[in-house]
Amino acid sequence: MGNKQCLPIKWTVPQKGCWHFFMGIKGAVSRMKGRIALVTGGTGGIGTAICRQLVKQGVRVVAGYNQGGPNGERAKAWQAKQAEEKFEFEIAYGDVSNYESSLAMVQLVESTIGPIDILVNNAGITRDAVLKKMQPTQWIAVLRTNLD
C-alpha cells in the first residue's frame, strides 16, 4: 500500500446476501469527509446502497442515472424518497454507454458541485435471454453499458 491516497476497502456480507463495504483503517472516514463522489447507476438497488454508505462517511454524493431520460422524473422521485429517509443526494443524467453523454454528466457535476474525488462505476444493465436467443442489439447494449 505505497500510495497513501488509496483507502483499503474490505467487503462483507452481513445479511440476506446484500454487500456492504466499510473502511478498513482507523481515520479513513475522516479522510472521506467532504469529498465528492459520482456513483453511476446510483438510483438502482446496489447504487442506492453505495450512495447511502458514502453519505454516512461524510461524502457528498451525486447519483448518476439513465432511466427516464434527461428530464429525470423517476430519478427526482428517487431523490425525494431518499430525502424523506434523511439521505441527501444530488442527481445527474448520463448514459454511460455514450461518450458524449458521460462527458456531459461529468462536466455538469464538476461545474455545479465541484471536482469528482471518487468515481464508482456501478451502472449496468441486463437483457435476460439465452445467448442464442439474444438479439445483436441487446448484446451490444449490454456490452456498451457494462464494459465500455
Coordinates of C-alpha atoms in Angstrom, one line a residue:
M1 CA 0.0 0.0 0.0
G2 CA 2.6 2.5 -1.1
N3 CA 0.0 5.1 -2.3
K4 CA -1.3 6.9 0.8
Q5 CA -4.3 8.3 -1.2
C6 CA -5.8 4.8 -1.8
L7 CA -8.0 3.7 1.0
P8 CA -8.3 -0.1 1.6
I9 CA -11.8 -1.3 1.4
K10 CA -13.0 -4.6 2.9
W11 CA -16.2 -6.3 1.7
T12 CA -18.5 -8.2 4.0
V13 CA -21.9 -10.0 3.5
P14 CA -23.8 -9.1 6.6
Q15 CA -27.4 -10.3 5.9
K16 CA -29.6 -11.5 3.1
G17 CA -26.7 -11.6 0.7
C18 CA -26.5 -7.8 0.5
W19 CA -23.0 -6.5 0.0
H20 CA -21.8 -3.7 2.2
F21 CA -18.4 -2.1 2.4
F22 CA -16.6 -0.4 5.3
M23 CA -13.3 1.3 5.5
G24 CA -10.6 -0.9 6.9
I25 CA -8.4 1.6 8.6
K26 CA -8.8 3.9 11.6
G27 CA -9.3 7.5 10.4
A28 CA -10.4 6.6 6.9
V29 CA -13.9 8.0 7.5
S30 CA -12.5 11.4 8.4
R31 CA -10.4 11.4 5.2
M32 CA -13.6 10.8 3.1
K33 CA -15.5 13.7 4.7
G34 CA -16.2 16.5 2.3
R35 CA -15.1 14.6 -0.8
I36 CA -17.4 14.4 -3.9
A37 CA -18.5 11.1 -5.3
L38 CA -20.2 10.2 -8.6
V39 CA -21.9 6.9 -8.5
T40 CA -23.1 5.7 -11.9
G41 CA -26.3 3.8 -11.7
G42 CA -26.8 5.4 -8.3
T43 CA -30.5 5.2 -8.3
G44 CA -30.7 1.4 -8.6
G45 CA -30.7 -1.1 -5.8
I46 CA -26.9 -1.6 -5.4
G47 CA -26.3 2.1 -6.3
T48 CA -28.6 3.3 -3.6
A49 CA -26.8 1.1 -1.0
I50 CA -23.4 2.5 -2.2
C51 CA -24.7 6.1 -2.1
R52 CA -26.0 5.7 1.4
Q53 CA -22.8 4.2 2.7
L54 CA -20.8 7.1 1.2
V55 CA -23.1 9.7 2.7
K56 CA -22.7 8.1 6.1
Q57 CA -19.0 8.6 5.7
G58 CA -19.4 12.3 5.0
V59 CA -19.1 12.2 1.3
R60 CA -21.2 14.5 -0.9
V61 CA -22.8 12.1 -3.4
V62 CA -24.1 12.5 -6.9
A63 CA -26.2 9.6 -8.1
G64 CA -25.9 9.2 -11.8
Y65 CA -29.0 7.9 -13.7
N66 CA -30.1 7.0 -17.2
Q67 CA -33.6 5.5 -16.8
G68 CA -36.3 8.1 -17.5
G69 CA -34.0 10.2 -19.7
P70 CA -32.7 13.7 -19.1
N71 CA -35.9 15.1 -17.6
G72 CA -35.3 12.6 -14.7
E73 CA -38.8 12.3 -13.3
R74 CA -38.0 8.8 -12.0
A75 CA -34.7 10.0 -10.6
K76 CA -36.3 13.0 -8.9
A77 CA -38.9 10.7 -7.3
W78 CA -36.0 8.5 -6.0
Q79 CA -34.2 11.6 -4.7
A80 CA -37.3 12.8 -2.9
K81 CA -37.8 9.3 -1.3
Q82 CA -34.2 9.3 -0.2
A83 CA -34.6 12.8 1.4
E84 CA -37.6 11.5 3.3
E85 CA -35.3 8.9 4.8
K86 CA -32.7 11.6 5.7
F87 CA -30.3 10.8 2.8
E88 CA -29.4 13.9 0.7
F89 CA -28.1 13.2 -2.8
E90 CA -27.6 15.2 -6.0
I91 CA -28.6 13.5 -9.2
A92 CA -27.1 13.8 -12.7
Y93 CA -28.2 12.3 -16.0
G94 CA -25.8 10.3 -18.1
D95 CA -25.8 7.4 -20.4
V96 CA -22.5 5.6 -19.7
S97 CA -22.7 3.7 -23.0
N98 CA -22.4 7.0 -24.8
Y99 CA -19.1 9.0 -24.5
E100 CA -20.7 12.4 -25.1
S101 CA -23.4 11.8 -22.6
S102 CA -20.9 10.6 -20.0
L103 CA -18.7 13.6 -20.6
A104 CA -21.6 15.9 -20.2
M105 CA -22.6 14.3 -16.9
V106 CA -19.0 14.7 -15.5
Q107 CA -18.9 18.3 -16.7
L108 CA -22.2 19.1 -15.1
V109 CA -21.2 17.6 -11.8
E110 CA -17.8 19.4 -11.8
S111 CA -19.3 22.8 -12.9
T112 CA -22.2 22.8 -10.4
I113 CA -20.8 20.8 -7.4
G114 CA -17.0 20.5 -7.7
P115 CA -14.3 18.2 -8.9
I116 CA -15.1 14.5 -8.6
D117 CA -12.8 12.8 -6.0
I118 CA -14.5 9.4 -6.1
L119 CA -15.9 7.6 -9.1
V120 CA -18.0 4.4 -8.6
N121 CA -18.6 2.7 -11.9
N122 CA -21.8 0.9 -10.8
A123 CA -24.1 1.3 -13.9
G124 CA -25.1 -1.9 -15.6
I125 CA -27.9 -3.5 -17.5
T126 CA -29.3 -6.9 -18.2
R127 CA -31.2 -8.2 -21.2
D128 CA -32.4 -11.5 -19.8
A129 CA -32.2 -14.0 -22.6
V130 CA -30.3 -17.1 -23.5
L131 CA -27.4 -16.0 -25.6
K132 CA -28.6 -17.9 -28.7
K133 CA -32.0 -16.1 -28.4
M134 CA -30.5 -12.7 -27.7
Q135 CA -30.7 -10.1 -30.5
P136 CA -27.5 -8.4 -31.6
T137 CA -28.8 -5.0 -30.4
Q138 CA -29.4 -6.4 -26.9
W139 CA -25.9 -7.9 -26.8
I140 CA -24.3 -4.6 -27.9
A141 CA -26.4 -2.6 -25.4
V142 CA -25.2 -4.9 -22.5
L143 CA -21.6 -4.7 -23.6
R144 CA -21.6 -0.9 -24.1
T145 CA -23.2 -0.2 -20.7
N146 CA -21.4 -2.8 -18.6
L147 CA -17.9 -2.9 -20.2
D148 CA -17.2 0.1 -22.3

